[in-house]
PDB file of C-alpha atoms in Angstrom:
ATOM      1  CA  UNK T   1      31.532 -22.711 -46.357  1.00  0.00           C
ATOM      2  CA  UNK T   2      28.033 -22.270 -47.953  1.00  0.00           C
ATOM      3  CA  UNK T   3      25.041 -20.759 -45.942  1.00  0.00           C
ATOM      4  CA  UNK T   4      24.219 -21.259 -42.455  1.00  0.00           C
ATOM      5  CA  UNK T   5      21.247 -24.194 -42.344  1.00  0.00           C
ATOM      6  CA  UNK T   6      23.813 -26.273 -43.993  1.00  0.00           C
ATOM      7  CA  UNK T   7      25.497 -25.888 -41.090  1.00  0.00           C
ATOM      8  CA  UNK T   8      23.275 -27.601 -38.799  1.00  0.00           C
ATOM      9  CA  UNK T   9      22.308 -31.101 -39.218  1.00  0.00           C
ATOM     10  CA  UNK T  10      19.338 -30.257 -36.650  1.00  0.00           C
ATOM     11  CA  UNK T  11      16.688 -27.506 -36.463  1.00  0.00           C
ATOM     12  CA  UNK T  12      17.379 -24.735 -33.829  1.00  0.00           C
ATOM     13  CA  UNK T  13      14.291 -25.592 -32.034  1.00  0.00           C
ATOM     14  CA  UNK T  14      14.809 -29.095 -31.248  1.00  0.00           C
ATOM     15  CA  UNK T  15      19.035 -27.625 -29.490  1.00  0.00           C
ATOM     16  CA  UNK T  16      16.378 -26.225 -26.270  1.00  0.00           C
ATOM     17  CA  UNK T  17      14.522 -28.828 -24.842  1.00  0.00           C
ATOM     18  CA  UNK T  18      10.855 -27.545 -23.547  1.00  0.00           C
ATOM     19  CA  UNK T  19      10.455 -26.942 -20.096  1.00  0.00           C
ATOM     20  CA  UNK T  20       7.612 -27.472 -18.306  1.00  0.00           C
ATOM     21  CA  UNK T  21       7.099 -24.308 -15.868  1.00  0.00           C
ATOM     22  CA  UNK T  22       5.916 -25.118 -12.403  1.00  0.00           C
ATOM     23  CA  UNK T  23       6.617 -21.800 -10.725  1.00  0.00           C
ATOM     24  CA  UNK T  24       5.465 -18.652 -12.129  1.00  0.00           C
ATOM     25  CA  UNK T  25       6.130 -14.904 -11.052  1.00  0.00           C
ATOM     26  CA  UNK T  26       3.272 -12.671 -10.721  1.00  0.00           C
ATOM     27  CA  UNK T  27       3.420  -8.919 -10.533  1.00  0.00           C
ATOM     28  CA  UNK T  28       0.701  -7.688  -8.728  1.00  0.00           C
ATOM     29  CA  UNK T  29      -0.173  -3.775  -8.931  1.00  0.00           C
ATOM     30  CA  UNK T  30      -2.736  -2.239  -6.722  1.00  0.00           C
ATOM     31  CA  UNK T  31      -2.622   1.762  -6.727  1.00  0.00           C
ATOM     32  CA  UNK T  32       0.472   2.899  -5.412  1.00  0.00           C
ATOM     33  CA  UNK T  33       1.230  -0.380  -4.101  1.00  0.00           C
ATOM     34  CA  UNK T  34       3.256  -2.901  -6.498  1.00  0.00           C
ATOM     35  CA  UNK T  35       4.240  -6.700  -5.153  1.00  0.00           C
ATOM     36  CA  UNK T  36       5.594  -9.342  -6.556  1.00  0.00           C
ATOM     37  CA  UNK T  37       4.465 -13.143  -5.872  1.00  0.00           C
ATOM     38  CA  UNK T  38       5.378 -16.420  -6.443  1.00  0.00           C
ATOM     39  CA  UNK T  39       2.825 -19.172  -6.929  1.00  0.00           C
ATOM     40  CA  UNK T  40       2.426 -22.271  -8.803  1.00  0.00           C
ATOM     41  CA  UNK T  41       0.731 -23.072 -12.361  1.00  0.00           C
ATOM     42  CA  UNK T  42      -1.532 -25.187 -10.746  1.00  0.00           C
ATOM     43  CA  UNK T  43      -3.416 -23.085  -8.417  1.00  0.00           C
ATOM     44  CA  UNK T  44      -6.998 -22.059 -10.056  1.00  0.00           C
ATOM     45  CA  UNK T  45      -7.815 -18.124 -10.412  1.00  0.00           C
ATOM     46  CA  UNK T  46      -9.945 -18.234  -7.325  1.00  0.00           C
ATOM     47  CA  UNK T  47      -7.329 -19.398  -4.911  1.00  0.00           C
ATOM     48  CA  UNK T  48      -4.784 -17.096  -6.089  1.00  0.00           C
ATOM     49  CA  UNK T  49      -7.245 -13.777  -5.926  1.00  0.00           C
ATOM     50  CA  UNK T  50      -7.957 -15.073  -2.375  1.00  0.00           C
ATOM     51  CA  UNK T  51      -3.884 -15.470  -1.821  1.00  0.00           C
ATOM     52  CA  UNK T  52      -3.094 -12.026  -3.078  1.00  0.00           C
ATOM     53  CA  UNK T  53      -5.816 -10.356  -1.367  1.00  0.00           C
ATOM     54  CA  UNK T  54      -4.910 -11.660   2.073  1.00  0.00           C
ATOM     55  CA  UNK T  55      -1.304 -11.076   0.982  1.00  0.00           C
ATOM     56  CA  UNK T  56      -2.425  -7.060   0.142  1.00  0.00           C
ATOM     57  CA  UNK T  57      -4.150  -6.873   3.393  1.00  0.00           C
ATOM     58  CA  UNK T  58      -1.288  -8.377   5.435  1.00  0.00           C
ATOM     59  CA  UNK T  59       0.551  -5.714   4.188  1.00  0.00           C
ATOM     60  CA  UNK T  60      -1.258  -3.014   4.478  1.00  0.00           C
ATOM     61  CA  UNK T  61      -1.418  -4.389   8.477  1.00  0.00           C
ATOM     62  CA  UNK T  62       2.409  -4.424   8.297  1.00  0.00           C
ATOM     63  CA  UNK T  63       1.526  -0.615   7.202  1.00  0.00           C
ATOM     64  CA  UNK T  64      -0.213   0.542   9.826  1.00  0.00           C
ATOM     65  CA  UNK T  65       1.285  -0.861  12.913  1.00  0.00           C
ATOM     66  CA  UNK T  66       5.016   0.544  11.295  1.00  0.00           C
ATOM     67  CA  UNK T  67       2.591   4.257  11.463  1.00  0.00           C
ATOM     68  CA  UNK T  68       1.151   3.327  14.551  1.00  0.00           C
ATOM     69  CA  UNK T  69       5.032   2.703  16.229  1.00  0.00           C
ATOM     70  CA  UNK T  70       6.158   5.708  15.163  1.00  0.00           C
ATOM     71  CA  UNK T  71       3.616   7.687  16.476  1.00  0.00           C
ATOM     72  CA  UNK T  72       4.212   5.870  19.931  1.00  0.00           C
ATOM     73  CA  UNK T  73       7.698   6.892  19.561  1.00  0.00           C
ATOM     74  CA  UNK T  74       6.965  10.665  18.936  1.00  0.00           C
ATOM     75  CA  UNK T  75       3.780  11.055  20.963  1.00  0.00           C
ATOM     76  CA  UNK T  76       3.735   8.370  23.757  1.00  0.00           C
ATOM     77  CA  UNK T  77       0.899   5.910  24.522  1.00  0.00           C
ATOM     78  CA  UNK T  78      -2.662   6.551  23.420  1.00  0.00           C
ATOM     79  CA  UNK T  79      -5.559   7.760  25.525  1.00  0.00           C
ATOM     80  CA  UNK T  80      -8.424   5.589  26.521  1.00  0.00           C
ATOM     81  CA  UNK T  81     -10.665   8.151  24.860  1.00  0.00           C
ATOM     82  CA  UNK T  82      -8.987  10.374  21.756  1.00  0.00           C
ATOM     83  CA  UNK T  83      -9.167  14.303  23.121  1.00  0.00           C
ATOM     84  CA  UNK T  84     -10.454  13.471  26.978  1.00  0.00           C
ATOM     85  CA  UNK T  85      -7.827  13.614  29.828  1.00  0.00           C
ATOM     86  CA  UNK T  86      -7.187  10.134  31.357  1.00  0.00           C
ATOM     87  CA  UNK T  87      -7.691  11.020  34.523  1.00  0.00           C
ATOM     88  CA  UNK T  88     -10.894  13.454  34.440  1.00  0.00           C
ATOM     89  CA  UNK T  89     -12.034  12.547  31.281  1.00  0.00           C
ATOM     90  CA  UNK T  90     -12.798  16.009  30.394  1.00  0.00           C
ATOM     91  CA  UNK T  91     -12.464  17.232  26.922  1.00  0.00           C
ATOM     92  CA  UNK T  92      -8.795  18.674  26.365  1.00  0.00           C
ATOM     93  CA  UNK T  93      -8.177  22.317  24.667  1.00  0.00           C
ATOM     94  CA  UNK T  94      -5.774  21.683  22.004  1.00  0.00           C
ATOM     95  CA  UNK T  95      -4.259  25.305  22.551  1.00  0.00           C
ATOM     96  CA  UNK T  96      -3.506  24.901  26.238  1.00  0.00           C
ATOM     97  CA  UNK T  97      -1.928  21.400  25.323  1.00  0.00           C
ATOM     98  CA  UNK T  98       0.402  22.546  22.151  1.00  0.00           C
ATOM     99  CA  UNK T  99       1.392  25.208  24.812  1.00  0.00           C
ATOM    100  CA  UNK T 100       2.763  23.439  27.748  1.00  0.00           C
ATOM    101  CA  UNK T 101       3.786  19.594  25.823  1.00  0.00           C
ATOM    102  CA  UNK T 102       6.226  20.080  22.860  1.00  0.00           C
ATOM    103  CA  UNK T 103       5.312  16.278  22.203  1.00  0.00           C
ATOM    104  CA  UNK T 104       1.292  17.020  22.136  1.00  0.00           C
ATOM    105  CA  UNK T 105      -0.613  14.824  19.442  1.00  0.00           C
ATOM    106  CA  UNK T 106      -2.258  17.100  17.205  1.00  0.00           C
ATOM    107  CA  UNK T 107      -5.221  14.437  16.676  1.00  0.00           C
ATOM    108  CA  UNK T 108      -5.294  13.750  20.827  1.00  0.00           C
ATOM    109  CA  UNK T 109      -5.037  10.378  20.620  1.00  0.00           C
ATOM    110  CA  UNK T 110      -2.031  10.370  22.354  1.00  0.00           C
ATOM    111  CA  UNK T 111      -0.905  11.549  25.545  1.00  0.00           C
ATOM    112  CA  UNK T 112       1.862  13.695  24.587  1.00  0.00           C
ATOM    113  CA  UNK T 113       4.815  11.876  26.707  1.00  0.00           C
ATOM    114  CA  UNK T 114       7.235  10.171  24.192  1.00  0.00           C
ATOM    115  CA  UNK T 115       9.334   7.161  25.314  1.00  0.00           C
ATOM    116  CA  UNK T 116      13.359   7.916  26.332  1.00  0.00           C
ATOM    117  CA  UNK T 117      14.713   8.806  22.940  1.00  0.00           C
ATOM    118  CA  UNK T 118      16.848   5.307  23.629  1.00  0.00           C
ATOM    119  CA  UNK T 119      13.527   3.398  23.523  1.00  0.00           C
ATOM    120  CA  UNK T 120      12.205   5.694  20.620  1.00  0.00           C
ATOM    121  CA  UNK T 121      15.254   4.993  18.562  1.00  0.00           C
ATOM    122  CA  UNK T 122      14.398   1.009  18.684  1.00  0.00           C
ATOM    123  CA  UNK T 123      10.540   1.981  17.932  1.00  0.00           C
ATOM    124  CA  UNK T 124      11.409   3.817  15.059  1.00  0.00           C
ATOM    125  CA  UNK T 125      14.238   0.917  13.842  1.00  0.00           C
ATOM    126  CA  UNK T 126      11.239  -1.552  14.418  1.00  0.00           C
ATOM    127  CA  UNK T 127       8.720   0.452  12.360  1.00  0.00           C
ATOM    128  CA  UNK T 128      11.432   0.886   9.179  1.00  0.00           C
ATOM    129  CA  UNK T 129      12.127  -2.565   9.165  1.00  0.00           C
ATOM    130  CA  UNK T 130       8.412  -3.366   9.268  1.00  0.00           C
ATOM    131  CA  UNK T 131       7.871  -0.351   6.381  1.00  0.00           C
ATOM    132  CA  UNK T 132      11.078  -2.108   4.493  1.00  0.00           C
ATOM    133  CA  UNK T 133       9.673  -5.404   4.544  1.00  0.00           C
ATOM    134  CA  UNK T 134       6.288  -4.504   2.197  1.00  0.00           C
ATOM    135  CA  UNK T 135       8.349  -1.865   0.363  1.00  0.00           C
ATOM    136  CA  UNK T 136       7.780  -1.201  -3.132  1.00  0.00           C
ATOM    137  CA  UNK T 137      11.329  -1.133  -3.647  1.00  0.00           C
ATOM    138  CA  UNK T 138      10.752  -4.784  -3.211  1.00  0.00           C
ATOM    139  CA  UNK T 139       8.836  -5.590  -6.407  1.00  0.00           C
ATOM    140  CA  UNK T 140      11.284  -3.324  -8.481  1.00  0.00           C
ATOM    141  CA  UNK T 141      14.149  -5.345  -7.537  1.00  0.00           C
ATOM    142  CA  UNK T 142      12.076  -8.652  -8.354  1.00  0.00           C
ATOM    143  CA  UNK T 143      12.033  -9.554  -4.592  1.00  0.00           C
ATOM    144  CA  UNK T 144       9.285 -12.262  -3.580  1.00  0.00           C
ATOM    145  CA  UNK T 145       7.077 -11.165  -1.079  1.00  0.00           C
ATOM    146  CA  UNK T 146       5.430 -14.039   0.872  1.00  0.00           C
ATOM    147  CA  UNK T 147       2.852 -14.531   3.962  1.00  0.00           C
ATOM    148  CA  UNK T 148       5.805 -15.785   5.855  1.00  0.00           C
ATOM    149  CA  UNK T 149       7.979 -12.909   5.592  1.00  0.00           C
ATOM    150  CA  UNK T 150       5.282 -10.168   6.681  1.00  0.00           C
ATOM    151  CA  UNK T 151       4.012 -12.175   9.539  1.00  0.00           C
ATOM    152  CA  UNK T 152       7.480 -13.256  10.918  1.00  0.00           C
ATOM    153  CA  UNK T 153       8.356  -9.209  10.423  1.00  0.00           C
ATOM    154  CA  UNK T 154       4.848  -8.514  12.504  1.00  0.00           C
ATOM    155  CA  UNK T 155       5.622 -11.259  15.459  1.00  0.00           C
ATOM    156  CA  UNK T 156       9.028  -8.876  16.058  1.00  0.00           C
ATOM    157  CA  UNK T 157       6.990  -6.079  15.605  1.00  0.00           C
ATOM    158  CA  UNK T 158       4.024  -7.469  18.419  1.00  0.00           C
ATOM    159  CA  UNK T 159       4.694  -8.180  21.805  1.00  0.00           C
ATOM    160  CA  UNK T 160       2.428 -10.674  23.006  1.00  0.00           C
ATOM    161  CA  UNK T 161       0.451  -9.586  26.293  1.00  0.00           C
ATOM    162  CA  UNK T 162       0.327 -12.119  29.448  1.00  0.00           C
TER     163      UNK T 162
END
């Protein structure tokens, strides 16, 4: 019996071999936005501000366009020029256009003529999938967010014009 070091022939130290870490997690917090990445002990300071910052603004694209499909799925397609009528280009009253369109944009930058609400269902499925994809949810549950992921979720998000 006797006390504990007695024990051990070895110190505790030497029973957990070092590792050498390649791969490090960073949590990145930027106002209300919080992200987590993954990048390598190697890279130098410079490269990874760059990384992150293009990273941020990816997402804050991923943002926008998820804002910008749901408004096309509530309001329709957007004027040539915000608050002019397409077709006269005179200035539209905002009064006479909340009266007769239930779907009028209040800012005018849309025309007021939603999709079928089929079509607005699978805008508004794209957009939360975009939304879900830079969600700060993400970085609570330790989830990796990577250039990869946001601009494969943008190419479903995009359709590319002929």
């Amino acid at each position: 019996k006797g006390d504990l070091t007695s024990q051990f022939s070895h110190s505790p130290s030497s029973c957990f071999p070092k590792k050498i870490r390649k791969m490090v997690l960073l949590r990145v917090k930027r106002e209300l936005k919080e992200f987590v990445v993954e990048t390598k002990t190697s890279v130098s300071v410079d490269q990874l501000c760059t990384e992150v910052g293009e990273l941020h603004n990816l997402m804050l694209s991923a943002e926008r366009l998820a804002g910008q499909i749901n408004q096309l799925a509530k309001h329709g397609p957007m004027r040539k020029q915000a608050g002019c009528d397409d077709a006269t280009g005179e200035l539209i009253d905002p009064m006479k256009e909340k009266a007769e369109n239930p779907h009028y944009d209040p800012l005018g930058y849309r025309i007021g003529k939603p999709p079928a609400p089929e079509a607005a269902k699978v805008l508004e499925r794209t957009a939360d999938e975009c939304r879900a994809a830079v969600d700060v949810k993400q970085a609570e549950r330790k989830i990796v967010i990577s250039r990869s992921k946001i601009e494969e979720v943008l190419k479903r998000c995009v359709v590319p014009s002929d």
